[in-house]
Coordinates of C-alpha atoms in Angstrom, one line a residue:
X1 CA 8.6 29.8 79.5
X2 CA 7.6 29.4 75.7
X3 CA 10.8 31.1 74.8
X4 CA 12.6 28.1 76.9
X5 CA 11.0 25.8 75.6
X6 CA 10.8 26.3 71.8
X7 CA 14.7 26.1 72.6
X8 CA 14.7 23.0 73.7
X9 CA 12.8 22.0 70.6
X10 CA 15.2 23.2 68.2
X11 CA 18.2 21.7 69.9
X12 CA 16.3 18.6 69.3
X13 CA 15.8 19.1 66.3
X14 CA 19.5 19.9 65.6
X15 CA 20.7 17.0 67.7
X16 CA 18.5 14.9 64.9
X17 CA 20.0 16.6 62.2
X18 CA 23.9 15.8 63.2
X19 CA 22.9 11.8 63.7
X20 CA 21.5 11.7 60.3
X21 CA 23.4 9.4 58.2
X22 CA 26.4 10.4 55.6
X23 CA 24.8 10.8 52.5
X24 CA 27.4 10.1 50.2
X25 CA 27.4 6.4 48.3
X26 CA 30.4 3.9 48.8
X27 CA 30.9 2.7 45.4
X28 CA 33.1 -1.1 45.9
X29 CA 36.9 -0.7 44.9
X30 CA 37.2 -1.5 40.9
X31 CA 33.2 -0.9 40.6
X32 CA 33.0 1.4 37.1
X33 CA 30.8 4.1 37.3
X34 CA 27.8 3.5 35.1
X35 CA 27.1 5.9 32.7
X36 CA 23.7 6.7 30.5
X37 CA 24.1 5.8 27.2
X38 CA 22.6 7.8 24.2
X39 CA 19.4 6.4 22.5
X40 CA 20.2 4.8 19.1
X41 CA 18.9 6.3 16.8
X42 CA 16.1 4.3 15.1
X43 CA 15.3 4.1 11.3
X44 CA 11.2 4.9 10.3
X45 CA 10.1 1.6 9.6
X46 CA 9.1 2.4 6.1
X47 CA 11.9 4.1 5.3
X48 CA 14.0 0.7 6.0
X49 CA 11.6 -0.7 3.8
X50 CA 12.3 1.2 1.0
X51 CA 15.6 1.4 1.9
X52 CA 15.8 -2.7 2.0
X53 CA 13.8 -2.1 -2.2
X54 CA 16.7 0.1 -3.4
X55 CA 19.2 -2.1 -2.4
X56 CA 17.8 -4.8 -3.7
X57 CA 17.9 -3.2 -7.1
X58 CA 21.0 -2.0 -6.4
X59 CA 23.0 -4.9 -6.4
X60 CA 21.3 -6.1 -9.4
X61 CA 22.3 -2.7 -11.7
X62 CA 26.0 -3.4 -10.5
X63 CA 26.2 -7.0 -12.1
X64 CA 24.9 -5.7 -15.7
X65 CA 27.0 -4.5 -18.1
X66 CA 29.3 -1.5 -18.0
X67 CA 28.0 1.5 -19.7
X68 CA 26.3 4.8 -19.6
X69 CA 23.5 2.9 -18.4
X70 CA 24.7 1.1 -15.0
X71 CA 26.8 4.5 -14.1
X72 CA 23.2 6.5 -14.1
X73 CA 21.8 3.9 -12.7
X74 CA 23.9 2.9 -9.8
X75 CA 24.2 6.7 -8.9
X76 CA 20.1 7.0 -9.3
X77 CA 20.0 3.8 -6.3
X78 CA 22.6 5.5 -4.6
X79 CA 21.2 8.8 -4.3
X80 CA 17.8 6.8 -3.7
X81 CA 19.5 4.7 -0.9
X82 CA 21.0 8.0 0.8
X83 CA 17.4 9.4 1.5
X84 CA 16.1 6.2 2.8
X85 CA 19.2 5.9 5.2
X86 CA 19.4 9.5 6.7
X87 CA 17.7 10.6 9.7
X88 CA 15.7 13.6 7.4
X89 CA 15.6 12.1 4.1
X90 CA 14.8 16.2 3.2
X91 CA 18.3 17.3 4.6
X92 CA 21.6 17.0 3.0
X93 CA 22.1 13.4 3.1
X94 CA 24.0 11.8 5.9
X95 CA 23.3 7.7 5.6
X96 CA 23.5 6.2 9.2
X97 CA 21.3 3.3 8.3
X98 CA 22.0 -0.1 6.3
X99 CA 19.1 -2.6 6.1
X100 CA 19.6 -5.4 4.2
X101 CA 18.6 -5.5 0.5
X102 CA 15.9 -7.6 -0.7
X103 CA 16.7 -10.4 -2.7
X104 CA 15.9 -10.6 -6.3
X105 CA 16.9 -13.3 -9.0
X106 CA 17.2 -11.0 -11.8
X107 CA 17.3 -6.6 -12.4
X108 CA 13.3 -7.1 -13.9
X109 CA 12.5 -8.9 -10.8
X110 CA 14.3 -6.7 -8.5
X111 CA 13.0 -3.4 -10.0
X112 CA 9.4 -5.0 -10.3
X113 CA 8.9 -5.7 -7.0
X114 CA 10.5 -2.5 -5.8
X115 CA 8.4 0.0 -7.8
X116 CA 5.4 -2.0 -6.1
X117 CA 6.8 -1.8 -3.1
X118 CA 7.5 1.8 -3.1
X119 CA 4.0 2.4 -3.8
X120 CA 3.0 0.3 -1.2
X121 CA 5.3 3.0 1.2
X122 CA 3.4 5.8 -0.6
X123 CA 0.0 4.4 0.2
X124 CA 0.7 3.3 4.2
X125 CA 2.7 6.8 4.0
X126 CA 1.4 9.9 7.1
X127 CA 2.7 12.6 5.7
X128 CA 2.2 13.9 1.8
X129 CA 6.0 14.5 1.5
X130 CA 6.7 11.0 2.8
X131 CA 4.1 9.9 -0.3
X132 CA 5.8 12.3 -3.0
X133 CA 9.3 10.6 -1.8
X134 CA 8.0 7.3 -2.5
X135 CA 5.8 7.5 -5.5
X136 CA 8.6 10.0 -7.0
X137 CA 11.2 6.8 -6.3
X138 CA 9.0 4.1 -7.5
X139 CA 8.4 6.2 -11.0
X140 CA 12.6 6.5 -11.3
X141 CA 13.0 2.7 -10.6
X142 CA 10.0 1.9 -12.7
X143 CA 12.6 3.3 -15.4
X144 CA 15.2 1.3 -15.2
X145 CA 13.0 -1.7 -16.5
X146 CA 14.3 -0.4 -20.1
X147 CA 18.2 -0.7 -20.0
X148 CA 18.3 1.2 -23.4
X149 CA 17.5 4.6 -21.7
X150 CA 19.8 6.3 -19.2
X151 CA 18.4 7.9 -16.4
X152 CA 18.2 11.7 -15.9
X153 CA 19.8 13.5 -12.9
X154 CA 16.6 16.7 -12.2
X155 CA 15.8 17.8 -9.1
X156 CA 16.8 16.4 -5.9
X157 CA 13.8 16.1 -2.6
X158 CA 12.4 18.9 -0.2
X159 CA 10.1 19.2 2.4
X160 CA 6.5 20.1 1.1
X161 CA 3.4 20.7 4.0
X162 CA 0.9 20.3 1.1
X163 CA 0.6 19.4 -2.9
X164 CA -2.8 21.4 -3.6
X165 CA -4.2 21.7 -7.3
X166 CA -1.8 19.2 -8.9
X167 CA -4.8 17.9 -10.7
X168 CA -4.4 21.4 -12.9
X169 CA -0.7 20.7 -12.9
X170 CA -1.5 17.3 -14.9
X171 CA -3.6 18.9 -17.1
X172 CA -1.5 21.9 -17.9
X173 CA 1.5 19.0 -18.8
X174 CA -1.2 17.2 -21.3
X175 CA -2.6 19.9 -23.1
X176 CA 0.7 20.9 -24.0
X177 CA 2.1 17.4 -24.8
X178 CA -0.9 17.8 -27.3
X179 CA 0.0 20.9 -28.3
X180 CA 3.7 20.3 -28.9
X181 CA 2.6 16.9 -30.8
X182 CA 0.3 18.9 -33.2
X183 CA 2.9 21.4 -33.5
X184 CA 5.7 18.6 -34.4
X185 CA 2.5 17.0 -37.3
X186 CA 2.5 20.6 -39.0
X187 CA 5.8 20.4 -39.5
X188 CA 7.0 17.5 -40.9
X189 CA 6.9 16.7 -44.2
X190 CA 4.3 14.1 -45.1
X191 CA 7.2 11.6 -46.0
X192 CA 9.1 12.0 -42.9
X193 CA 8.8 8.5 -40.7
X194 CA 7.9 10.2 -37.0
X195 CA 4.7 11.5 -38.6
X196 CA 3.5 8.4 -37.7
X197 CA 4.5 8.3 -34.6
X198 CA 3.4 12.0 -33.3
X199 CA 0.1 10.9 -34.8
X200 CA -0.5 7.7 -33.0
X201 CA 0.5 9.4 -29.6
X202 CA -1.6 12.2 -30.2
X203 CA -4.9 10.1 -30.0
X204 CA -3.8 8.5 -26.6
X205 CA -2.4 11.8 -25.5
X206 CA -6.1 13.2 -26.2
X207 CA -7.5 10.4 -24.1
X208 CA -5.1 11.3 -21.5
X209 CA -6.0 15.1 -21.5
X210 CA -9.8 13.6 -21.1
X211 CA -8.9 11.3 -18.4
X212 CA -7.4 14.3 -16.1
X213 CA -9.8 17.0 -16.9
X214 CA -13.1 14.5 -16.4
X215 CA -11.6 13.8 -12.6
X216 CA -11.8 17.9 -11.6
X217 CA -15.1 18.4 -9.0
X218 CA -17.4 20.9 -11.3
X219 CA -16.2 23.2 -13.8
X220 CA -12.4 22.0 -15.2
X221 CA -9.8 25.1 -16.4
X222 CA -10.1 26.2 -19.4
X223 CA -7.2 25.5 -21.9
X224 CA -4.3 28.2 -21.9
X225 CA -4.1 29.9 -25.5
X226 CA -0.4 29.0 -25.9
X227 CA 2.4 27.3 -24.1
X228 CA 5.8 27.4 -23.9
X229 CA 7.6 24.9 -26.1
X230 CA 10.7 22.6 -24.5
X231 CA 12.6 23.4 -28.3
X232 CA 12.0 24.6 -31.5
X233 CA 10.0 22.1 -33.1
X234 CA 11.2 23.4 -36.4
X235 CA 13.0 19.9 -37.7
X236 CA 12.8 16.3 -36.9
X237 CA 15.7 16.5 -34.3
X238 CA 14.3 19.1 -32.1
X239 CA 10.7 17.8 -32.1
X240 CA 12.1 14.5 -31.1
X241 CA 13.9 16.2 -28.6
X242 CA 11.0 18.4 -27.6
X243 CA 8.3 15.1 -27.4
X244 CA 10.7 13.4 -25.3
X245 CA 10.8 16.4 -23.3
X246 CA 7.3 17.2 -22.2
X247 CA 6.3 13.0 -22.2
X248 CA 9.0 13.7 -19.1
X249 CA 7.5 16.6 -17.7
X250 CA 3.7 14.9 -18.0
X251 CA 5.0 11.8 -16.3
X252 CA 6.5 14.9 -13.1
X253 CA 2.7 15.8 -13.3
X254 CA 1.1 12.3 -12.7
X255 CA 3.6 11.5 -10.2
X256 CA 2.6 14.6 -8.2
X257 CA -1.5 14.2 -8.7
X258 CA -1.0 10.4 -7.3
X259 CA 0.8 12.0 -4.0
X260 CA -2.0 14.8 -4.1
X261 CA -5.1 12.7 -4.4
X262 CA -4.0 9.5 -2.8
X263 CA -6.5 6.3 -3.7
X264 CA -7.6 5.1 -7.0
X265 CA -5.7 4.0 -9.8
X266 CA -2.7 6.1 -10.9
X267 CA -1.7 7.6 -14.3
X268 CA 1.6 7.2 -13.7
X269 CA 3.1 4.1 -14.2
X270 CA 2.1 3.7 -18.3
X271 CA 3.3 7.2 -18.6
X272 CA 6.9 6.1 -17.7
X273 CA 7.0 3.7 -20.8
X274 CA 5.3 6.8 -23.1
X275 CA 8.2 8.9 -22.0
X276 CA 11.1 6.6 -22.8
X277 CA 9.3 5.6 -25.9
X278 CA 9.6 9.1 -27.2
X279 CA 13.1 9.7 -26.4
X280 CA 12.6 11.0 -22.7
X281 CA 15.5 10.7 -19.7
X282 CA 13.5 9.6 -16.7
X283 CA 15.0 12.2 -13.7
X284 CA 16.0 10.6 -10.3
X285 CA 13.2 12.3 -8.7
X286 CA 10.1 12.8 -11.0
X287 CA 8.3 15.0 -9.3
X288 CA 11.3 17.9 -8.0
X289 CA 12.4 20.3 -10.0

């Protein structure tokens, strides 16, 4: 009797089954099927801004005059621009992106407000590379304020986790910008003109030096006994050649102590005129090898 009727249940059941409705959908005659598109991709709202910067200056290098100076300069906004405009501004660029540039009157306009604005990227920035890219751009476009010095190719960006102890990096860069300019004083002759040059940097250099070690929590390094000089620094062409040189490489090391220790007011930005001054090729990217 329970085998009987547990029979009688399942045929019930099955009877239910075979009325159950066709599940297949009718789609209407000349209906397209809709298909999912892909996400767009979406550009990191401060890299469009300084994306929209470099532009912006961009347009304004192209109207000056042809030269040595717009070609290094164009290709410094370009490769600036390419960053900005990739999905990982760390990879090989691939530019998907094209905000519109900012306006600007004139190139001084144009590069002033887009150094400020870069720093203003660097400050708002989450990550410390994100910072480095943005204070390392607004250092390169700070350069092109002095049309009479042609930009420098260097290093190109990479992904850093962390900047630790770039504070010591600094310093390392000043003592031997004063090294090199004491070196440069012994060896000119008293006659020679860029004596008195070498010896009104060397003072502010000094300061400098002062400035960087008085900002280390306790106990600052203690000065290396000798460092490793850019040139010879054996005539006036290759001292001139080796100031120029390490003004550069002291500007690098301000650029990276400002994305290190965030806040306050950075050294960077007179250094950029010091460096030119003395002969020195801004790079691209301060900052990268």
């Amino acid at each position: 009797m329970l085998l009987a009727r547990r029979s009688v249940m399942l045929g019930a059941a099955l009877g239910l089954v075979g009325c159950a409705g066709d599940p297949t959908i009718l789609v209407p005659e000349g209906t397209a099927p809709r298909v999912r598109e892909p996400d767009e991709p979406v550009q990191a709202p401060l890299m469009a801004r300084a994306a929209s910067l470099a532009a912006g200056v961009l347009e304004q290098v192209r109207s000056a005059q042809s030269g040595s100076w717009r070609d290094a300069a164009t290709a410094q906004c370009e490769a600036q621009l390419a960053r900005f405009n990739s999905m990982s501004p760390y990879a090989e660029p691939d530019p998907i992106f094209s905000p519109p540039a900012a306006s600007a009157t004139d190139l001084g306009g144009a590069v002033s407000t887009a150094t400020a604005g870069l720093v203003v990227c660097a400050d708002e920035a989450d990550t410390v590379a994100d910072r480095l890219l943005f204070l390392s751009a607004a250092a390169a476009t700070a350069g092109l304020a002095d049309t009479s010095s042609v930009p420098a190719e260097g290093g190109s960006p990479a992904f850093v986790e962390t900047l630790d102890g770039q504070r010591q990096v600094a310093l390392r860069h000043a003592w031997a910008l004063v090294h090199g300019l004491e070196v440069g004083l012994g060896r000119l002759a008293a006659e020679e003109p860029l004596r008195a040059e070498l010896g009104a940097r060397l003072a502010t250099a000094k300061a400098l030096r002062n400035e960087i070690r008085d900002g280390f929590d306790g106990v600052a390094p203690s000065q290396p006994a000798a460092f490793a000089l850019p040139t010879a620094m054996s005539d006036v062409a290759s001292i001139r050649e080796g100031w120029g040189a390490l003004e550069v490489r002291l500007l690098e090391g301000l650029v990276l102590l400002a994305a290190d220790e965030p806040g306050g007011e950075p050294l960077w930005p007179e250094q950029v005129a010091q460096a030119q001054a003395a002969g020195g090729r801004i790079p691209r990217w301060p900052g990268w090898d």
